[in-house]
Amino acid sequence: MADDSTGPPNTYPDIVSAIGNTPLIRLNRLSEHLQASSVWVKLERCNPGGSIKDRIALQMVLEAESNGLLEEGGTIVEATSGNTGIGLAMVAAQRGYRCVFTMPDKMSKEKIDLLRAMGAEVHVCPTAVDKEDPRSYYEVAARLGREIPGAWYPDQYSHQSNPLAHYLSTGPEIWQQTGGKITHFVATMGTGGTISGTARFLREHAEINDKAPPRIIGVDAVGSILKEWFDDGTMGDPHTYQVEGFGEDFIPSATDFALIDEIHQVDDGECFQWARALAKKEGMFCGGSCGGSIKVALDIAERAEEEGRAAMVVAILPDAGNPYLSKFYNDDWLRENGWNPESWE
Ligand code: PMP
């Protein structure tokens, strides 16, 4: 987040100083059909830990250190679908903390191996149990946080440093990179930290600059409850799905729904198909949530054009494709799971 302004450009005193300032890149081949509108993507895989979650990992640790919750030699305990764990492991390695993580068992083996490679202890827990179940990855993390002496359990789902990190970095970067011209902001929703913190900054700065606020568009997964909760206050009937990193079966308090204008749902097949298209047609090798994000971003740009308006849509691409090579980037895996990758070419 902080460049070392006294040194040569792009030179940093340590790894965490290289977090943020990710590129904003225009889509070209996937958006050829658009006339006056453009879709831009923020490539969060360019963070040093490989995902958008580096931003919140650093912010939560800074807060814990300043409040005395994390002391020298302390242990960070967290429930993570992978990316927050990698960010925390990176910050912990740089500062000498120990990490203990719990993960749902649907997560890719590469993510678990990577966390272990960075020195973390990983507990794999069942996906298909309620959040309150003592076996769930949330409950196991909470228990380990109580049991391990000197442990700090940030809980990204309720931690206000999660949206704050995006208010302090993602939002200002997008405002600056678009020269304040952004008309629509699209982000997948897990903890809701990305959408809430970024939206708050963009809305405030539109107001300060006497501009119409950008429309804030959340992307949820089919099987999750977030869209239904937002649309009519019901929880629906959550079921498991394969795309990783977004959608929830509970309402995270890190999400500020009042800042969101609309939520769209995407299914596993749409996420996988669009992520593969992003790699093959734009040269951006990214995760499944990125596929969902650009699918909705392109829909939004098309809708604006139908309404006779020119949109500048910015979509967040949270992570890289590497952890998913053995999953939706693998044709055999797709066929075994009932998809027909040939029909997507
Ligand atoms: N996509 C991926 C790959 C993620 O790891 C996350 C974070 N869980 C998200 C999307 C959603 O981001 P947020 O938690 O800030 O809503």
Coordinates of C-alpha atoms and ligand atoms in Angstrom, one line a residue:
M1 CA 0.0 0.0 0.0
A2 CA 2.9 2.3 0.8
D3 CA 5.5 2.9 -1.8
D4 CA 8.9 3.8 -0.3
S5 CA 8.8 7.4 -1.6
T6 CA 12.4 8.0 -0.6
G7 CA 13.8 5.2 -2.8
P8 CA 13.8 4.5 -6.6
P9 CA 10.4 3.7 -8.1
N10 CA 8.9 0.3 -7.5
T11 CA 11.4 -0.4 -4.7
Y12 CA 10.2 -1.4 -1.3
P13 CA 11.7 -1.9 2.2
D14 CA 9.8 -5.1 2.8
I15 CA 7.1 -7.4 1.2
V16 CA 4.1 -5.8 2.8
S17 CA 5.0 -2.4 1.4
A18 CA 4.4 -3.9 -2.0
I19 CA 0.7 -4.6 -1.3
G20 CA -1.8 -2.6 -3.4
N21 CA -1.4 -0.2 -6.4
T22 CA -2.5 -3.0 -8.7
P23 CA -3.0 -2.3 -12.4
L24 CA -6.4 -1.4 -13.8
I25 CA -6.6 -2.9 -17.3
R26 CA -9.2 -2.4 -20.1
L27 CA -10.9 -5.5 -21.6
N28 CA -10.6 -5.5 -25.4
R29 CA -11.5 -8.8 -27.1
L30 CA -14.2 -9.8 -24.7
S31 CA -15.8 -6.4 -25.0
E32 CA -15.5 -5.9 -28.8
H33 CA -19.2 -5.7 -29.2
L34 CA -19.6 -2.6 -26.9
Q35 CA -19.9 0.7 -28.7
A36 CA -19.4 3.6 -26.2
S37 CA -18.8 1.7 -23.0
S38 CA -15.7 0.1 -21.5
V39 CA -15.0 -2.6 -19.0
W40 CA -11.9 -2.3 -16.9
V41 CA -10.6 -4.9 -14.5
K42 CA -8.4 -4.5 -11.4
L43 CA -5.9 -7.2 -11.4
E44 CA -5.5 -8.2 -7.8
R45 CA -3.3 -11.2 -8.6
C46 CA -0.5 -8.6 -8.8
N47 CA -0.4 -8.3 -5.1
P48 CA 2.7 -9.9 -3.6
G49 CA 0.7 -12.8 -2.0
G50 CA -1.3 -13.2 -5.2
S51 CA -4.8 -11.9 -4.2
I52 CA -6.9 -9.0 -3.0
K53 CA -6.8 -10.4 0.5
D54 CA -3.2 -9.1 1.1
R55 CA -4.8 -5.7 1.6
I56 CA -7.0 -6.8 4.5
A57 CA -4.4 -9.2 6.0
L58 CA -2.0 -6.2 6.5
Q59 CA -4.7 -3.9 7.8
M60 CA -6.0 -6.4 10.4
V61 CA -2.5 -7.2 11.7
L62 CA -1.7 -3.5 11.9
E63 CA -4.8 -2.9 14.0
A64 CA -4.1 -6.0 16.2
E65 CA -0.5 -4.8 16.8
S66 CA -1.6 -1.3 17.7
N67 CA -4.3 -2.6 20.1
G68 CA -2.0 -5.1 21.8
L69 CA -4.0 -8.1 20.6
L70 CA -1.0 -9.5 18.8
E71 CA 2.3 -9.5 20.6
E72 CA 5.8 -10.6 19.6
G73 CA 5.9 -14.3 18.8
G74 CA 2.0 -14.5 18.9
T75 CA -0.2 -16.8 16.8
I76 CA -2.7 -15.8 14.1
V77 CA -5.7 -18.1 13.9
E78 CA -8.1 -17.6 11.0
A79 CA -10.9 -19.4 9.1
T80 CA -10.0 -18.8 5.5
S81 CA -10.9 -20.1 2.0
G82 CA -7.2 -19.7 1.2
N83 CA -6.5 -16.2 0.0
T84 CA -6.8 -14.4 3.4
G85 CA -4.6 -17.2 4.8
I86 CA -1.9 -16.6 2.2
G87 CA -2.0 -12.8 2.9
L88 CA -1.8 -13.4 6.7
A89 CA 1.0 -16.0 6.3
M90 CA 2.9 -13.5 4.2
V91 CA 2.5 -10.7 6.8
A92 CA 3.2 -13.2 9.6
A93 CA 6.4 -14.5 7.9
Q94 CA 7.7 -10.9 7.5
R95 CA 6.9 -10.1 11.2
G96 CA 7.7 -13.4 12.9
Y97 CA 4.2 -14.6 13.9
R98 CA 2.9 -18.2 13.8
C99 CA -0.2 -19.1 11.8
V100 CA -2.9 -21.7 12.3
F101 CA -5.7 -21.8 9.7
T102 CA -8.9 -23.7 9.2
M103 CA -10.2 -24.3 5.7
P104 CA -13.3 -26.0 4.2
D105 CA -12.5 -29.3 2.5
K106 CA -13.8 -28.1 -1.0
M107 CA -10.7 -25.9 -1.4
S108 CA -8.0 -26.8 -3.8
K109 CA -5.0 -28.8 -2.6
E110 CA -2.7 -26.3 -4.1
K111 CA -4.1 -23.6 -1.7
I112 CA -3.5 -25.8 1.3
D113 CA 0.0 -26.8 0.1
L114 CA 0.8 -23.1 -0.5
L115 CA -0.2 -22.2 3.1
R116 CA 1.9 -25.0 4.5
A117 CA 4.8 -23.9 2.3
M118 CA 4.6 -20.5 3.9
G119 CA 4.9 -22.0 7.3
A120 CA 1.2 -22.2 8.4
E121 CA -0.5 -25.1 10.2
V122 CA -3.7 -26.0 8.3
H123 CA -6.8 -27.8 9.7
V124 CA -9.2 -29.0 6.9
C125 CA -12.8 -29.1 8.0
P126 CA -16.1 -30.3 6.3
T127 CA -17.8 -27.9 4.0
A128 CA -21.3 -29.4 4.2
V129 CA -22.1 -28.6 7.8
D130 CA -23.8 -25.5 9.3
K131 CA -21.6 -22.5 10.4
E132 CA -22.7 -23.2 14.1
D133 CA -21.7 -26.9 13.9
P134 CA -18.6 -27.5 16.1
R135 CA -16.9 -29.2 13.0
S136 CA -17.3 -26.1 10.7
Y137 CA -14.2 -24.2 9.8
Y138 CA -15.6 -21.1 11.5
E139 CA -16.2 -22.9 14.8
V140 CA -12.9 -24.8 14.8
A141 CA -11.1 -21.5 14.2
A142 CA -13.0 -19.9 17.1
R143 CA -12.1 -22.8 19.4
L144 CA -8.4 -22.8 18.5
G145 CA -8.4 -19.0 19.0
R146 CA -9.6 -19.6 22.6
E147 CA -7.3 -22.6 23.3
I148 CA -3.9 -21.5 21.9
P149 CA -2.1 -19.2 24.3
G150 CA -1.3 -15.8 22.8
A151 CA -3.6 -16.5 19.9
W152 CA -5.4 -13.7 17.9
Y153 CA -8.4 -14.6 15.8
P154 CA -9.2 -11.7 13.5
D155 CA -12.4 -13.1 12.0
Q156 CA -12.4 -11.3 8.6
Y157 CA -16.2 -11.8 8.4
S158 CA -16.8 -9.3 11.2
H159 CA -13.5 -7.4 11.3
Q160 CA -14.0 -3.7 10.4
S161 CA -10.4 -3.5 9.2
N162 CA -11.5 -5.7 6.3
P163 CA -13.8 -3.0 4.7
L164 CA -11.4 -0.3 6.0
A165 CA -8.5 -1.8 4.0
H166 CA -10.5 -1.2 0.8
Y167 CA -11.7 2.2 1.9
L168 CA -8.0 3.2 2.4
S169 CA -6.5 1.5 -0.7
T170 CA -8.8 -0.2 -3.3
G171 CA -11.3 2.7 -3.4
P172 CA -8.7 5.5 -3.7
E173 CA -6.7 3.6 -6.4
I174 CA -9.9 3.1 -8.5
W175 CA -10.9 6.7 -8.1
Q176 CA -7.5 7.9 -9.2
Q177 CA -7.1 5.3 -12.0
T178 CA -10.4 6.2 -13.5
G179 CA -10.0 10.0 -13.0
G180 CA -13.3 9.7 -11.1
K181 CA -15.2 8.7 -14.3
I182 CA -16.2 5.2 -13.0
T183 CA -20.0 4.7 -13.6
H184 CA -20.4 1.1 -12.2
F185 CA -18.4 -0.9 -9.7
V186 CA -18.7 -4.7 -9.8
A187 CA -17.3 -7.0 -7.0
T188 CA -18.0 -10.6 -6.0
M189 CA -19.1 -10.8 -2.4
G190 CA -17.7 -13.2 0.3
T191 CA -17.1 -11.3 3.5
G192 CA -18.3 -8.2 1.6
G193 CA -15.3 -6.3 2.7
T194 CA -14.2 -5.5 -0.9
I195 CA -17.5 -4.1 -2.0
S196 CA -18.4 -2.3 1.2
G197 CA -15.1 -0.5 1.8
T198 CA -14.5 0.4 -1.9
A199 CA -18.2 1.5 -2.4
R200 CA -18.0 3.8 0.7
F201 CA -14.9 5.6 -0.7
L202 CA -16.3 5.9 -4.2
R203 CA -19.7 7.2 -3.0
E204 CA -18.1 9.7 -0.7
H205 CA -15.7 11.0 -3.4
A206 CA -18.4 11.2 -6.0
E207 CA -20.3 13.4 -3.6
I208 CA -17.3 15.6 -2.7
N209 CA -16.7 16.1 -6.4
D210 CA -20.4 16.8 -7.2
K211 CA -20.7 13.8 -9.4
A212 CA -23.3 11.1 -9.6
P213 CA -22.2 8.1 -7.5
P214 CA -21.2 5.0 -9.4
R215 CA -23.7 2.2 -9.3
I216 CA -22.5 -0.5 -6.9
I217 CA -23.1 -4.1 -8.1
G218 CA -22.5 -7.2 -6.0
V219 CA -21.9 -10.6 -7.5
D220 CA -23.2 -13.6 -5.5
A221 CA -23.0 -17.4 -6.2
V222 CA -26.0 -19.5 -7.0
G223 CA -26.4 -21.6 -3.8
S224 CA -25.5 -18.6 -1.5
I225 CA -28.0 -16.6 0.5
L226 CA -26.6 -13.0 -0.1
K227 CA -28.8 -12.0 -3.1
E228 CA -32.0 -13.3 -1.5
W229 CA -31.2 -11.6 1.7
F230 CA -30.6 -8.3 -0.1
D231 CA -33.6 -8.6 -2.4
D232 CA -36.3 -9.6 0.2
G233 CA -34.7 -10.3 3.6
T234 CA -35.1 -14.1 3.4
M235 CA -32.3 -16.6 3.7
G236 CA -33.5 -19.0 0.9
D237 CA -32.2 -22.5 0.8
P238 CA -28.4 -22.5 0.6
H239 CA -26.6 -25.3 -1.1
T240 CA -23.0 -26.1 -1.8
Y241 CA -21.4 -25.0 -5.1
Q242 CA -17.9 -25.4 -6.5
V243 CA -16.7 -21.9 -7.4
E244 CA -14.4 -20.7 -4.5
G245 CA -14.1 -17.5 -2.6
F246 CA -17.5 -15.8 -2.7
G247 CA -21.1 -16.4 -1.7
E248 CA -22.0 -17.3 1.9
D249 CA -24.6 -19.3 3.9
F250 CA -24.8 -16.6 6.6
I251 CA -24.8 -12.7 6.6
P252 CA -21.3 -11.4 7.3
S253 CA -21.3 -8.2 9.5
A254 CA -18.3 -6.9 7.4
T255 CA -20.9 -6.3 4.6
D256 CA -22.7 -2.9 4.5
F257 CA -25.8 -3.7 2.3
A258 CA -26.9 -0.1 2.4
L259 CA -24.0 0.8 0.1
I260 CA -25.1 -1.8 -2.6
D261 CA -27.5 -1.0 -5.4
E262 CA -28.1 -4.5 -6.9
I263 CA -26.8 -8.1 -6.5
H264 CA -26.6 -10.6 -9.4
Q265 CA -26.1 -14.3 -9.1
V266 CA -23.8 -16.4 -11.2
D267 CA -23.5 -20.2 -11.3
D268 CA -20.4 -22.4 -11.3
G269 CA -20.5 -23.0 -15.1
E270 CA -20.7 -19.3 -15.8
C271 CA -17.7 -18.6 -13.5
F272 CA -15.6 -21.3 -15.0
Q273 CA -16.5 -20.5 -18.6
W274 CA -15.8 -16.7 -18.3
A275 CA -12.6 -17.3 -16.3
R276 CA -11.3 -19.5 -19.1
A277 CA -12.4 -16.9 -21.7
L278 CA -10.5 -14.2 -19.8
A279 CA -7.3 -16.3 -19.9
K280 CA -7.7 -17.2 -23.6
K281 CA -9.0 -13.9 -25.0
E282 CA -7.4 -11.3 -22.7
G283 CA -4.3 -13.1 -21.4
M284 CA -5.4 -12.8 -17.8
F285 CA -5.1 -16.1 -15.9
C286 CA -7.4 -15.7 -13.0
G287 CA -9.7 -17.5 -10.5
G288 CA -13.4 -18.6 -10.8
S289 CA -14.8 -15.5 -9.0
C290 CA -13.1 -13.4 -11.6
G291 CA -15.1 -15.2 -14.3
G292 CA -18.3 -14.4 -12.4
S293 CA -17.2 -10.8 -12.0
I294 CA -16.5 -10.1 -15.7
K295 CA -19.7 -11.9 -16.7
V296 CA -21.8 -9.5 -14.7
A297 CA -19.6 -6.5 -15.7
L298 CA -20.2 -7.2 -19.4
D299 CA -23.9 -7.7 -18.7
I300 CA -24.0 -4.3 -17.0
A301 CA -22.2 -2.6 -19.8
E302 CA -24.6 -4.1 -22.4
R303 CA -27.6 -3.0 -20.3
A304 CA -26.2 0.5 -20.2
E305 CA -25.8 0.6 -23.9
E306 CA -29.3 -0.7 -24.5
E307 CA -30.5 2.2 -22.3
G308 CA -28.5 4.6 -24.5
R309 CA -25.8 5.3 -21.9
A310 CA -22.0 5.0 -22.1
A311 CA -20.7 3.1 -19.0
M312 CA -17.2 2.9 -17.5
V313 CA -17.5 -0.4 -15.6
V314 CA -14.7 -1.4 -13.2
A315 CA -14.7 -5.1 -12.0
I316 CA -12.4 -6.6 -9.3
L317 CA -10.5 -9.7 -10.3
P318 CA -9.6 -11.1 -6.8
D319 CA -7.0 -13.7 -7.5
A320 CA -4.9 -15.8 -10.0
G321 CA -5.7 -19.0 -11.9
N322 CA -2.8 -21.1 -10.5
P323 CA -4.7 -22.7 -7.5
Y324 CA -7.4 -23.9 -9.9
L325 CA -5.3 -25.6 -12.6
S326 CA -6.4 -29.0 -11.3
K327 CA -10.0 -27.9 -11.2
F328 CA -11.9 -25.8 -13.8
Y329 CA -8.8 -25.2 -15.9
N330 CA -8.6 -29.0 -16.3
D331 CA -10.9 -30.4 -19.1
D332 CA -11.1 -33.9 -17.5
W333 CA -12.1 -32.4 -14.1
L334 CA -14.8 -30.3 -15.9
R335 CA -16.2 -33.4 -17.7
E336 CA -16.1 -35.5 -14.5
N337 CA -18.2 -32.7 -12.9
G338 CA -20.8 -32.7 -15.7
W339 CA -19.6 -29.7 -17.9
N340 CA -18.7 -29.8 -21.6
P341 CA -15.7 -27.5 -22.1
E342 CA -15.8 -27.9 -25.9
S343 CA -19.2 -26.1 -25.9
W344 CA -17.5 -23.1 -24.3
E345 CA -14.8 -22.5 -27.0
Ligands
PMP1 N1 -13.0 -14.0 -4.7 C1 -12.0 -14.7 -4.1 C2 -11.2 -15.6 -4.9 C3 -11.8 -14.5 -2.7 O1 -10.9 -15.2 -2.1 C4 -12.7 -13.6 -2.0 C5 -12.6 -13.4 -0.5 N2 -13.2 -14.5 0.2 C6 -13.7 -12.9 -2.7 C7 -13.8 -13.2 -4.1 C8 -14.7 -12.0 -2.0 O2 -14.1 -10.9 -1.5 P1 -14.7 -10.3 -0.1 O3 -14.5 -11.3 1.0 O4 -14.0 -9.0 0.1 O5 -16.2 -10.1 -0.3

